[in-house]
mmCIF file of C-alpha atoms in Angstrom:
data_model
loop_
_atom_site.group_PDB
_atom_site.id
_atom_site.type_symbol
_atom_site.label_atom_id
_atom_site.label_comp_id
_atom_site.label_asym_id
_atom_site.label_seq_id
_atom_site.Cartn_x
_atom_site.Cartn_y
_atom_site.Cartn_z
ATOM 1 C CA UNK P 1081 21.872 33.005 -7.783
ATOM 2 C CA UNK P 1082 25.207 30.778 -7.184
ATOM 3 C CA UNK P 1083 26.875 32.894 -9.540
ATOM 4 C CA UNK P 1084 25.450 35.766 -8.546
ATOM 5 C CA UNK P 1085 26.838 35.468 -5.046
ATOM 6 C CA UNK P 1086 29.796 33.247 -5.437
ATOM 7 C CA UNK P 1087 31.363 33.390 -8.593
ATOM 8 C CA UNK P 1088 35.291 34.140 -8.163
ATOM 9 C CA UNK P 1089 35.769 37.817 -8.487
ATOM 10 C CA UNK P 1090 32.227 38.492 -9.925
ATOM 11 C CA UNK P 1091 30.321 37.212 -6.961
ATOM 12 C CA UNK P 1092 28.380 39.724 -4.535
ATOM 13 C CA UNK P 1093 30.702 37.737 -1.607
ATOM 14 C CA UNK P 1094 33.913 37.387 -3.939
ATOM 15 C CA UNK P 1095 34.839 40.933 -4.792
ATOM 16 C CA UNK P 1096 36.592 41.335 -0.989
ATOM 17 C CA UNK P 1097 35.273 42.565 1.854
ATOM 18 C CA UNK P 1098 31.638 43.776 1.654
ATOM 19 C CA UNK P 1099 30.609 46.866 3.958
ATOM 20 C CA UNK P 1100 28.025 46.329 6.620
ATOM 21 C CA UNK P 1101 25.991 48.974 7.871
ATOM 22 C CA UNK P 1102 25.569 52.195 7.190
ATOM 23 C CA UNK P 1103 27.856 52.331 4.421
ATOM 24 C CA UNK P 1104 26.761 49.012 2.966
ATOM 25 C CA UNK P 1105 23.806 47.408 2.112
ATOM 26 C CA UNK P 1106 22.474 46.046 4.823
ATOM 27 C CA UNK P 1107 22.714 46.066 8.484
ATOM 28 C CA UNK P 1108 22.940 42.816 10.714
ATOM 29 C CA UNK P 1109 23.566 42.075 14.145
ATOM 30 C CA UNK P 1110 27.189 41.994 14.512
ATOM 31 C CA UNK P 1111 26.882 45.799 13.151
ATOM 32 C CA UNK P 1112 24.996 47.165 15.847
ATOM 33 C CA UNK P 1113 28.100 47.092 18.377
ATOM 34 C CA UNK P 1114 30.156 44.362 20.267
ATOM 35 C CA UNK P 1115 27.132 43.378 22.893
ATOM 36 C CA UNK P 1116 26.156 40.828 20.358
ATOM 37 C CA UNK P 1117 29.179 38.792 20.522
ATOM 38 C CA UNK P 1118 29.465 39.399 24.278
ATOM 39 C CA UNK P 1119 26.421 37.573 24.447
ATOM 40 C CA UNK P 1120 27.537 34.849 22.516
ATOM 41 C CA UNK P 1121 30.941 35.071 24.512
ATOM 42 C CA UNK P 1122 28.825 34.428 27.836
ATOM 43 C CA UNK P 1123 26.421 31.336 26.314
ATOM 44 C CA UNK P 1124 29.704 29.779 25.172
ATOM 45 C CA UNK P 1125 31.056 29.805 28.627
ATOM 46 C CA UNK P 1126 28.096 28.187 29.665
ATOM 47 C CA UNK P 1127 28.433 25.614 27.366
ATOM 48 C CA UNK P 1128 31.725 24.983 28.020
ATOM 49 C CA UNK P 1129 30.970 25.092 31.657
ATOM 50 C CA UNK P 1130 27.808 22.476 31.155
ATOM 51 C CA UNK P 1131 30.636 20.244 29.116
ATOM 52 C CA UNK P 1132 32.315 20.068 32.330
ATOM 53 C CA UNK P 1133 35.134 22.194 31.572
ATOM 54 C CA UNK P 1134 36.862 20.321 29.094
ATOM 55 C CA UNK P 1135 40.639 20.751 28.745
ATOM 56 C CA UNK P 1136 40.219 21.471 24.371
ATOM 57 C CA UNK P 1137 37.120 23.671 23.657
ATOM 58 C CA UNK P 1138 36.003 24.938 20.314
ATOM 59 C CA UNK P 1139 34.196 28.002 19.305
ATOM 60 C CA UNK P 1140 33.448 27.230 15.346
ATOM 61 C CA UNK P 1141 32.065 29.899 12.944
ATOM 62 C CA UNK P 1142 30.638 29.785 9.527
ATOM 63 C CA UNK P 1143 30.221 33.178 7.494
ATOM 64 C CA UNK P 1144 32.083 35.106 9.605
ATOM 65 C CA UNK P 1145 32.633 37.701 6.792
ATOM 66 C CA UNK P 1146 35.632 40.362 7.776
ATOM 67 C CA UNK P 1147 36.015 38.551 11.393
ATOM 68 C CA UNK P 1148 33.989 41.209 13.581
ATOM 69 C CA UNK P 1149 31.936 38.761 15.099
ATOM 70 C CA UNK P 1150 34.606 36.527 16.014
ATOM 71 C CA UNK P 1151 36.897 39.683 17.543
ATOM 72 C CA UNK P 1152 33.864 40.407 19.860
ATOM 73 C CA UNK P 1153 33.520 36.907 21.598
ATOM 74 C CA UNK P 1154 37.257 36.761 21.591
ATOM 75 C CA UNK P 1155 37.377 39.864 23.311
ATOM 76 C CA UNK P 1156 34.583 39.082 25.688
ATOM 77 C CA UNK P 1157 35.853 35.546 26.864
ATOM 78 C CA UNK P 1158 39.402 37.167 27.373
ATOM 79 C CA UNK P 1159 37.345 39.866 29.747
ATOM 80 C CA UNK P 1160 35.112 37.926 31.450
ATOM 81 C CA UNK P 1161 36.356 33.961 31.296
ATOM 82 C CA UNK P 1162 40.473 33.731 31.402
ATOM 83 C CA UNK P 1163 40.233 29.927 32.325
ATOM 84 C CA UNK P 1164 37.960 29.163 29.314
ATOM 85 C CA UNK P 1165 40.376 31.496 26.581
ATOM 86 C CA UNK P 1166 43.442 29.746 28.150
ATOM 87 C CA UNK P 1167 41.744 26.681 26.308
ATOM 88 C CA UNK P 1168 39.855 27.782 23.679
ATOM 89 C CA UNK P 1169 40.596 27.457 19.567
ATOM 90 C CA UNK P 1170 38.570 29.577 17.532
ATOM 91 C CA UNK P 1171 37.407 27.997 13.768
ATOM 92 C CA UNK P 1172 36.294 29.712 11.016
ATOM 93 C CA UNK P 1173 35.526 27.484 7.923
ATOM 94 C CA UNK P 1174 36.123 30.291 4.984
ATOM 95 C CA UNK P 1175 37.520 29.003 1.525
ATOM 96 C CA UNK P 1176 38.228 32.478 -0.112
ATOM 97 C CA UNK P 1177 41.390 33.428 0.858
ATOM 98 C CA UNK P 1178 40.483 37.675 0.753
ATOM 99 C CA UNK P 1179 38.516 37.069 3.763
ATOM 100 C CA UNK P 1180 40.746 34.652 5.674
ATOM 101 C CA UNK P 1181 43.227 38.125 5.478
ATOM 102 C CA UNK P 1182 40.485 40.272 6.803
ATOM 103 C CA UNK P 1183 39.349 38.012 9.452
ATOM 104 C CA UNK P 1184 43.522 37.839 10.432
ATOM 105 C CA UNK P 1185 43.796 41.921 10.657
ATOM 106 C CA UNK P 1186 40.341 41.830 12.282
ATOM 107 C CA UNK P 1187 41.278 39.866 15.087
ATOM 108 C CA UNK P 1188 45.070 40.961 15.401
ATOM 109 C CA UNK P 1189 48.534 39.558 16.659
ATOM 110 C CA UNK P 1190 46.973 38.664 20.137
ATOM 111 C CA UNK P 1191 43.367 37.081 19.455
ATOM 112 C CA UNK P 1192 44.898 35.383 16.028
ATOM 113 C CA UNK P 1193 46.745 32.970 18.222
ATOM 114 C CA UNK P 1194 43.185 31.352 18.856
ATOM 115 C CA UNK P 1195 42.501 31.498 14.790
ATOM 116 C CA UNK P 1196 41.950 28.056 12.748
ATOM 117 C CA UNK P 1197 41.245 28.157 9.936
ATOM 118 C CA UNK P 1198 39.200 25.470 7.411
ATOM 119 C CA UNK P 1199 38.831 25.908 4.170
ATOM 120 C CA UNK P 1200 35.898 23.279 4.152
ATOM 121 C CA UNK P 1201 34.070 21.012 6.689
ATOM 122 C CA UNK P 1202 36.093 17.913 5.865
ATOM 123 C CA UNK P 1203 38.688 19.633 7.443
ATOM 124 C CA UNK P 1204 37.781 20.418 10.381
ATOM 125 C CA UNK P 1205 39.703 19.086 13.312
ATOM 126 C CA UNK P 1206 38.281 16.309 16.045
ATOM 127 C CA UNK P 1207 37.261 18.825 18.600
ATOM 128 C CA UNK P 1208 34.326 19.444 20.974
ATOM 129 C CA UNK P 1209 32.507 22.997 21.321
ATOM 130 C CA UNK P 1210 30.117 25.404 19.980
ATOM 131 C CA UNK P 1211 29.507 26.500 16.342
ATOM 132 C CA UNK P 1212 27.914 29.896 15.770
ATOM 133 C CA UNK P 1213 26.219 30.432 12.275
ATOM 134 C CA UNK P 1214 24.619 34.523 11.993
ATOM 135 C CA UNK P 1215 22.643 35.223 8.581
ATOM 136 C CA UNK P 1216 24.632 32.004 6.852
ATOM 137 C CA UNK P 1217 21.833 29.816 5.728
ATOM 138 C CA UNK P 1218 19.479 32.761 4.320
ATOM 139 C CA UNK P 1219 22.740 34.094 1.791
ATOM 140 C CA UNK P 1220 22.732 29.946 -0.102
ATOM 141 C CA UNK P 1221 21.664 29.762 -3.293
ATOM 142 C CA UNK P 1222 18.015 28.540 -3.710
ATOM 143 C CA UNK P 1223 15.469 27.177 -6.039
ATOM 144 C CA UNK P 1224 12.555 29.487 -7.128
ATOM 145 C CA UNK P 1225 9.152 27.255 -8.072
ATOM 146 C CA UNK P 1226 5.680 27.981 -9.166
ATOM 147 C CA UNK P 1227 2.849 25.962 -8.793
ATOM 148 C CA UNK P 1228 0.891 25.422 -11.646
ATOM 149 C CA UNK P 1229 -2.379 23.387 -13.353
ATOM 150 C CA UNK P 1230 0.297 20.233 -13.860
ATOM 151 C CA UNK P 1231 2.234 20.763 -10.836
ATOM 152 C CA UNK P 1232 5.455 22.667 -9.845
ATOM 153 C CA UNK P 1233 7.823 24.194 -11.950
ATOM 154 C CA UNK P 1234 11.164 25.688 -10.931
ATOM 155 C CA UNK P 1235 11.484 29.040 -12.740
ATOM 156 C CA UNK P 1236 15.088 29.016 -14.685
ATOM 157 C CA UNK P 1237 16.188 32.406 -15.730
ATOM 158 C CA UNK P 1238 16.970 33.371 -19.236
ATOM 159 C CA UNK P 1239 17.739 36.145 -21.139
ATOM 160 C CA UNK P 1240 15.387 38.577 -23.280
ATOM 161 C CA UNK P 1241 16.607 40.096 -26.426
ATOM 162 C CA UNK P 1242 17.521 43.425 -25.156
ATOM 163 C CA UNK P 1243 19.983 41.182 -22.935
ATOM 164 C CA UNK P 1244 17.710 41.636 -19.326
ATOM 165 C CA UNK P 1245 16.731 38.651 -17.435
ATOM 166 C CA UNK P 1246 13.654 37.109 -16.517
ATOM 167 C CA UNK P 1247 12.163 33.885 -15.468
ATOM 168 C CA UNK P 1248 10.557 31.243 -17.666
ATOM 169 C CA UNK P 1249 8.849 27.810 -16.238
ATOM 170 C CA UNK P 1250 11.208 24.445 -17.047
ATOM 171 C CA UNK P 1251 11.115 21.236 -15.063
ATOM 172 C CA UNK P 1252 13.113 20.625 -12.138
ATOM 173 C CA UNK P 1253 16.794 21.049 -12.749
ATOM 174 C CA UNK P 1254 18.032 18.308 -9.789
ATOM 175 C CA UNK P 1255 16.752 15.437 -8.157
ATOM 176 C CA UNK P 1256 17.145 16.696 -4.966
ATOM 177 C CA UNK P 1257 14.716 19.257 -5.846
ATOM 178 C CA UNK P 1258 12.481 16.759 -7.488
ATOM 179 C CA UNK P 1259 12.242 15.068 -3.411
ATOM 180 C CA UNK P 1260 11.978 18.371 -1.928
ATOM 181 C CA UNK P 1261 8.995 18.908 -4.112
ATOM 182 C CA UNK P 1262 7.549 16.073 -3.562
ATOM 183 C CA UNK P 1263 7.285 16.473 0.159
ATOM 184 C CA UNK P 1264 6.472 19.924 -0.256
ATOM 185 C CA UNK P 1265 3.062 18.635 -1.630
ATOM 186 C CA UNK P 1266 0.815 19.835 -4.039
ATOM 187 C CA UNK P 1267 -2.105 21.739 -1.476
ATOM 188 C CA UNK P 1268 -1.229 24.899 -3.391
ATOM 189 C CA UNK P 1269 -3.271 27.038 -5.884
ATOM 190 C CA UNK P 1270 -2.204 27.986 -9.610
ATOM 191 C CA UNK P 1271 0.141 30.295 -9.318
ATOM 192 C CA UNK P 1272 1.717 30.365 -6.340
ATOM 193 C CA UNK P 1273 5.358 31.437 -6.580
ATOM 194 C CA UNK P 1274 7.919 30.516 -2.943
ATOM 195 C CA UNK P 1275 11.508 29.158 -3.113
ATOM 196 C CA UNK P 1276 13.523 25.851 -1.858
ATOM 197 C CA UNK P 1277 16.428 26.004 -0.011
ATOM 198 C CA UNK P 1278 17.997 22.740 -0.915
ATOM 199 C CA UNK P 1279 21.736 24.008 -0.105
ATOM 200 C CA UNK P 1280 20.938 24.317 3.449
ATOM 201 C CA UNK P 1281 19.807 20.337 3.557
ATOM 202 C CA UNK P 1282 23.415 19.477 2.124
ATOM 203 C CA UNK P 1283 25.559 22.189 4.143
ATOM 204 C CA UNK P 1284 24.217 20.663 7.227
ATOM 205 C CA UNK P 1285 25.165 17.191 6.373
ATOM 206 C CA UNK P 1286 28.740 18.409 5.794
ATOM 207 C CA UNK P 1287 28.463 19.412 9.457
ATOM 208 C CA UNK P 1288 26.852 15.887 10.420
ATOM 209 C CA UNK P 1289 29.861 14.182 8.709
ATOM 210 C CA UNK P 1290 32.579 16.144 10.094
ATOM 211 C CA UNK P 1291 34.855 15.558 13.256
ATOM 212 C CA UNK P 1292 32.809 18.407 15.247
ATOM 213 C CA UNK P 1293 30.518 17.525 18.365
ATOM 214 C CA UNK P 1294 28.444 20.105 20.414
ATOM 215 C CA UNK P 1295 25.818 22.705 20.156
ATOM 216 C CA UNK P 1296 24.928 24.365 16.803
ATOM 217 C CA UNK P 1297 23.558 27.486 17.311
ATOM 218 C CA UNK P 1298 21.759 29.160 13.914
ATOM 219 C CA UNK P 1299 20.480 32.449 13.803
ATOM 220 C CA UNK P 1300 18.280 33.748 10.590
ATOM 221 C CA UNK P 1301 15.721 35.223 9.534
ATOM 222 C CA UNK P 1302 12.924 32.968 8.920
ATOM 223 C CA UNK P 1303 9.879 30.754 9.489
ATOM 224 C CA UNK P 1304 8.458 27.508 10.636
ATOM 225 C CA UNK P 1305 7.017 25.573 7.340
ATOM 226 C CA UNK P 1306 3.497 26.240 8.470
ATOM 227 C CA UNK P 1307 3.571 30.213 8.426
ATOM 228 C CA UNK P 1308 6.874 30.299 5.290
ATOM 229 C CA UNK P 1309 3.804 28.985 2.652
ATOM 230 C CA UNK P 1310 0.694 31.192 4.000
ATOM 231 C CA UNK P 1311 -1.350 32.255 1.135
ATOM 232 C CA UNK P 1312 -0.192 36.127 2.086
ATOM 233 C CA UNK P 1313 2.922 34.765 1.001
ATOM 234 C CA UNK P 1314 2.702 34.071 -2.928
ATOM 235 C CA UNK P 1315 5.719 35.131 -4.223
ATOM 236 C CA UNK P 1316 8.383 34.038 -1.602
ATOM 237 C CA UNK P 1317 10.942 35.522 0.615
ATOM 238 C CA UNK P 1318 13.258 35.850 -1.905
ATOM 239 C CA UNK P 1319 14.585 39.408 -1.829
ATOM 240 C CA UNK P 1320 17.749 41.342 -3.176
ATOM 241 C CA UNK P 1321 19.743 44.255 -0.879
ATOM 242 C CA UNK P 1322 20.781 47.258 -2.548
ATOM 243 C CA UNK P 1323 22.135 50.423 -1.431
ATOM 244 C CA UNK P 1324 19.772 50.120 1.953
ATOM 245 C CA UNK P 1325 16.979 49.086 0.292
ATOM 246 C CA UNK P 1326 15.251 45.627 -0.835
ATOM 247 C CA UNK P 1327 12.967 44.838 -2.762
ATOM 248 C CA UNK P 1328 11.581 41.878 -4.973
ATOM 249 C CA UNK P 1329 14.180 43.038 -8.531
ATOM 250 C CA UNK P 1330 16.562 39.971 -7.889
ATOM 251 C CA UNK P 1331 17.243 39.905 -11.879
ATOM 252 C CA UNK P 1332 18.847 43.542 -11.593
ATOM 253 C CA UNK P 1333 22.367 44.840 -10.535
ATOM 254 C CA UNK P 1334 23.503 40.649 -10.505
ATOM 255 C CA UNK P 1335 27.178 40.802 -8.648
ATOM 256 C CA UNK P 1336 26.251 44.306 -6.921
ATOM 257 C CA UNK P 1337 23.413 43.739 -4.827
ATOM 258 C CA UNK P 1338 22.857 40.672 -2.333
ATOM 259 C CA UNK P 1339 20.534 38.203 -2.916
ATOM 260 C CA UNK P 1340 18.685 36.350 -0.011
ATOM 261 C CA UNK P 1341 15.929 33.793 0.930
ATOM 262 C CA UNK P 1342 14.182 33.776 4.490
ATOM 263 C CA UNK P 1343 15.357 29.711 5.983
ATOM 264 C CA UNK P 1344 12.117 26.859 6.494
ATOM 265 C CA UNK P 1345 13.076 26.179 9.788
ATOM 266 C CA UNK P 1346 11.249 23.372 9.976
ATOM 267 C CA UNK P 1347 12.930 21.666 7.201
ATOM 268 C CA UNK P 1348 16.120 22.683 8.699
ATOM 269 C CA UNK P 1349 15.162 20.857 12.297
ATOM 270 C CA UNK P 1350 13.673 18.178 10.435
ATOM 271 C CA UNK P 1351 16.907 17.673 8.536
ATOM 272 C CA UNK P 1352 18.798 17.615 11.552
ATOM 273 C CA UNK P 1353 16.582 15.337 13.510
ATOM 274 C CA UNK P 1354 16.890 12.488 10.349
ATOM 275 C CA UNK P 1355 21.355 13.191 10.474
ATOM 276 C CA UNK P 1356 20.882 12.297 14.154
ATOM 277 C CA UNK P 1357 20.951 15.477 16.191
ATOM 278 C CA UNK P 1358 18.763 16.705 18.710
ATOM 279 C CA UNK P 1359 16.547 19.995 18.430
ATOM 280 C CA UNK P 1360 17.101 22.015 21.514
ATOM 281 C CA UNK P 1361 15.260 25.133 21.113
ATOM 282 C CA UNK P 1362 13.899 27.279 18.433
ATOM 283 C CA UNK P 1363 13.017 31.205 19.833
ATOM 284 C CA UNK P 1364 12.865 34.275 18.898
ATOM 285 C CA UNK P 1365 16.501 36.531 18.759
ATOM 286 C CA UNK P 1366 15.482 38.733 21.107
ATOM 287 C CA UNK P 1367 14.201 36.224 23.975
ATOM 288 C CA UNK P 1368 17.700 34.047 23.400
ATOM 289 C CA UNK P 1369 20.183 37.268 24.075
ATOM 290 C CA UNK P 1370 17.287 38.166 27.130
ATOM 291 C CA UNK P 1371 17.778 35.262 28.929
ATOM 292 C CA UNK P 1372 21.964 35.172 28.026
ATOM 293 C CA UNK P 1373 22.017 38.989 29.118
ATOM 294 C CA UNK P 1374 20.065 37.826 32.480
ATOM 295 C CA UNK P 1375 22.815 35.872 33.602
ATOM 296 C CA UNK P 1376 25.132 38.514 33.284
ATOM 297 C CA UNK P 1377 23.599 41.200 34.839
ATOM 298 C CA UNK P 1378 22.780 38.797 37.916
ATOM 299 C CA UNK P 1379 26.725 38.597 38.390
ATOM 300 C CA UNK P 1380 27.817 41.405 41.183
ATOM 301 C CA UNK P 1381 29.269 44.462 40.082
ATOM 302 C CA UNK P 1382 27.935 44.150 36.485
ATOM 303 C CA UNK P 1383 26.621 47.548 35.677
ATOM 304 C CA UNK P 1384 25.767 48.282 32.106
ATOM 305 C CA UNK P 1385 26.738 51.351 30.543
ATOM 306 C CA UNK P 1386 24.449 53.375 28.466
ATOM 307 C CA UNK P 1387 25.737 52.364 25.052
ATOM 308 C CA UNK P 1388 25.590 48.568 26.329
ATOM 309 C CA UNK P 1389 21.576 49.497 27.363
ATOM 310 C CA UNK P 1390 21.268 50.865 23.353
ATOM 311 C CA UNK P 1391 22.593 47.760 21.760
ATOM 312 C CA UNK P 1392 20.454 45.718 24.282
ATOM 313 C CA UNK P 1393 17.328 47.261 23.189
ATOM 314 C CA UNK P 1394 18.438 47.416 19.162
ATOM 315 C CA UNK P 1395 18.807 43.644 19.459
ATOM 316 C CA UNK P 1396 16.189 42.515 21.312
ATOM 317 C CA UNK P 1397 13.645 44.778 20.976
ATOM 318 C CA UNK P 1398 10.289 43.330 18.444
ATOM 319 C CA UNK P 1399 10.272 46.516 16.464
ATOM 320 C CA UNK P 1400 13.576 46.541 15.603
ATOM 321 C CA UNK P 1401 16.098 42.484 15.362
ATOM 322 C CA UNK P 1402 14.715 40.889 18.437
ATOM 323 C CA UNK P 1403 11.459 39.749 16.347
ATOM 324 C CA UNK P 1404 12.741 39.059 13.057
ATOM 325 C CA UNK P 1405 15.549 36.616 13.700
ATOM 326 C CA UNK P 1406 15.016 33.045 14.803
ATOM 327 C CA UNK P 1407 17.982 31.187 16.777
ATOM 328 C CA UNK P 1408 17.804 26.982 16.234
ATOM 329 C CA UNK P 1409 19.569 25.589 18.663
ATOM 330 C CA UNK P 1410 20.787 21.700 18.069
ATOM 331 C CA UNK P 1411 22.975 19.327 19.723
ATOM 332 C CA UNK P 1412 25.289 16.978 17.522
ATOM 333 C CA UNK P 1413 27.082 14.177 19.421
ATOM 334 C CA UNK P 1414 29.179 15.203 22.518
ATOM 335 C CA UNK P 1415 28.906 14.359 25.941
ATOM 336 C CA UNK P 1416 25.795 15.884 26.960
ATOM 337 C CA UNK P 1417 23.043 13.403 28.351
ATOM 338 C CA UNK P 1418 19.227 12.837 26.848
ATOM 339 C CA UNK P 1419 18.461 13.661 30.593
ATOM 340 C CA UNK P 1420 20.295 16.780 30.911
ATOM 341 C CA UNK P 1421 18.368 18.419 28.066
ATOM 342 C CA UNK P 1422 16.146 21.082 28.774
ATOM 343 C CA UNK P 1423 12.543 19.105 28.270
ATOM 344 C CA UNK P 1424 10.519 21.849 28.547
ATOM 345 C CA UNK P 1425 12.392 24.147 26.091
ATOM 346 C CA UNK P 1426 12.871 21.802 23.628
ATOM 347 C CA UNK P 1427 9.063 20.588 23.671
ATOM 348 C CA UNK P 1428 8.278 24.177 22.838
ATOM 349 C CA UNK P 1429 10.906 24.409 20.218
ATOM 350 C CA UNK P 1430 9.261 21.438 18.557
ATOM 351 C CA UNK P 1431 5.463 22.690 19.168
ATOM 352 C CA UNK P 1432 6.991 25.919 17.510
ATOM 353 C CA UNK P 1433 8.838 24.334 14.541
ATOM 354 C CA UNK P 1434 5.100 21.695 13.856
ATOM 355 C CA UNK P 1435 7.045 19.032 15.048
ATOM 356 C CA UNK P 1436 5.825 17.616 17.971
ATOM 357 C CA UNK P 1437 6.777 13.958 17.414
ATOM 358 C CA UNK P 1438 10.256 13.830 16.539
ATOM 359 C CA UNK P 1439 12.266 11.873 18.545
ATOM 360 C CA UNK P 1440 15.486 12.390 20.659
ATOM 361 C CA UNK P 1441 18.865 10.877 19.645
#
């Protein structure tokens, strides 16, 4: 799958700029229209605001593809907030150098002037802020296991004679897997096929380590731990996107389709809690951009236009993203005060997540 994805030039992500939409393979949130970064825009000004207006502010992103997303909060800050763009530096951590291009035409002569760029978390610069992670965690690489009569089994792939794929049953390949499994359990029945995302568990102590403090907002598609290994779910989440349409062939058109995992959530917040940040909420998509949209329509002479009422409804809605994507919220360092958290969100973050006793740093 890590070659499938990432592999220099052969890679589903490293053969330039993918298309997103309705002339790619797959549609997202960014690709419904600007009101999705807007949104962002305005919770980052409230962030910024809650930080006490700090004199250096941040606005980090991870997977920021061709730069679309980061145009639209750029824009939006610019519009609405001039004090908090006069101080404001923009991150994206991107190592492949195609997309640091795009994401420099995307955002143009003006907006680029807020651009950093990091080629890894290491080097990230000492700054205070807000990082914004859409549909990064579910594209990493994961482990595919089976449980069977003497336990799990991670299912390597191999090749038949003809030269097609498939999977075969081999012993862990990694010791972190090996710990994963093991506190995965063994309360399963023969047969039972799900996946690991053990990528996510280092990527986020990358972010632990580095020089960044503030709120981590990530938004995915995915579960808490007690409905991502349901019986109804033998088989996994693990899916490929192909021409508009996915299905569970993620051995066929390897470098042309994309190739994607729904995130544990709970292992995620759980992860977090143990590198010493703080879960702050864990909701549904289209609740989070509700209660971010409610703020701005309560500001006089805000008057949404019908294309910004379209987008609204297309985000938020259950039948269409508002349902299926998640937003974890977490706090890492900073300034902010174990008082000043919101007790009663972050209670029902952790009732949501099946973690009702983890503790605040």
């Amino acid at each position: 799958m890590q070659l499938a994805l990432y592999e220099p030039l052969a890679g589903y992500y490293r053969q330039g700029v993918r298309r997103i939409g309705r002339a790619g393979d797959f549609y997202t949130s960014v690709s419904v229209g600007p009101l999705y970064g807007e949104l962002f825009a305005e919770h980052a000004a409230g962030v910024w605001t809650a930080a006490e207006s700090p004199e250096r502010f941040a606005i980090l992103e991870q997977g920021a593809h061709d730069g679309t997303l980061a145009r639209d909060v750029l824009e939006a800050i610019h519009r609405r907030h001039p004090e908090l763009a006069a101080r404001l530096t923009y991150v994206i951590i991107e190592p492949d150098e195609t997309l640091r291009e795009a994401q420099q035409a995307c955002l143009g002569p003006e907006l680029s002037a807020h651009l950093i760029h990091a080629a890894t978390w290491a080097q990230v610069p000492e700054i205070q802020g807000l990082l914004i992670c859409n549909e990064l965690l579910d594209a990493f690489a994961v482990h595919r296991i089976e449980f069977t009569s003497e336990g799990w089994r991670e299912l390597h792939v191999t090749t038949r004679e003809d030269g097609t794929f498939e999977f075969v049953q081999e012993v862990p390949s990694t010791s972190a897997l090996q710990v994963e499994l093991e506190r995965l359990g063994n309360d399963f029945p023969a047969g039972f096929v799900t996946e690991l995302n053990v990528a996510m568990l280092g990527w986020l102590e990358e972010v632990s380590q580095s020089a960044f403090t503030g709120e981590i907002l990530l938004a995915d598609y995915g579960h808490a731990a007690r409905e991502y290994y349901i019986p109804e779910r033998n088989g996994g989440t693990l899916r490929r996107y192909y021409q508009h349409r996915t299905d569970d062939r993620v051995l066929e058109d390897l470098g042309e389709a994309d190739l994607t995992a729904h995130v544990n959530f709970t292992r995620l917040a759980e992860q977090a809690v143990a590198l010493g940040m703080t879960v702050t909420e864990f909701i549904e998509q289209g609740r989070f951009l509700t209660h971010v949209a409610a703020r701005l329509l309560r500001q006089p002479g805000f008057s949404p236009d019908p294309a910004w009422m379209r987008q609204f409804q297309t985000l938020t809605h259950p039948g269409h993203l508002g349902h299926a994507f998640q937003i974890l919220a977490l706090q890492k360092g900073g300034t902010e005060s174990k008082a000043e958290l919101d007790a009663g969100r972050r209670e029902a973050a952790l009732r949501r997540l099946g973690m009702e006793s983890a503790p605040i740093h």
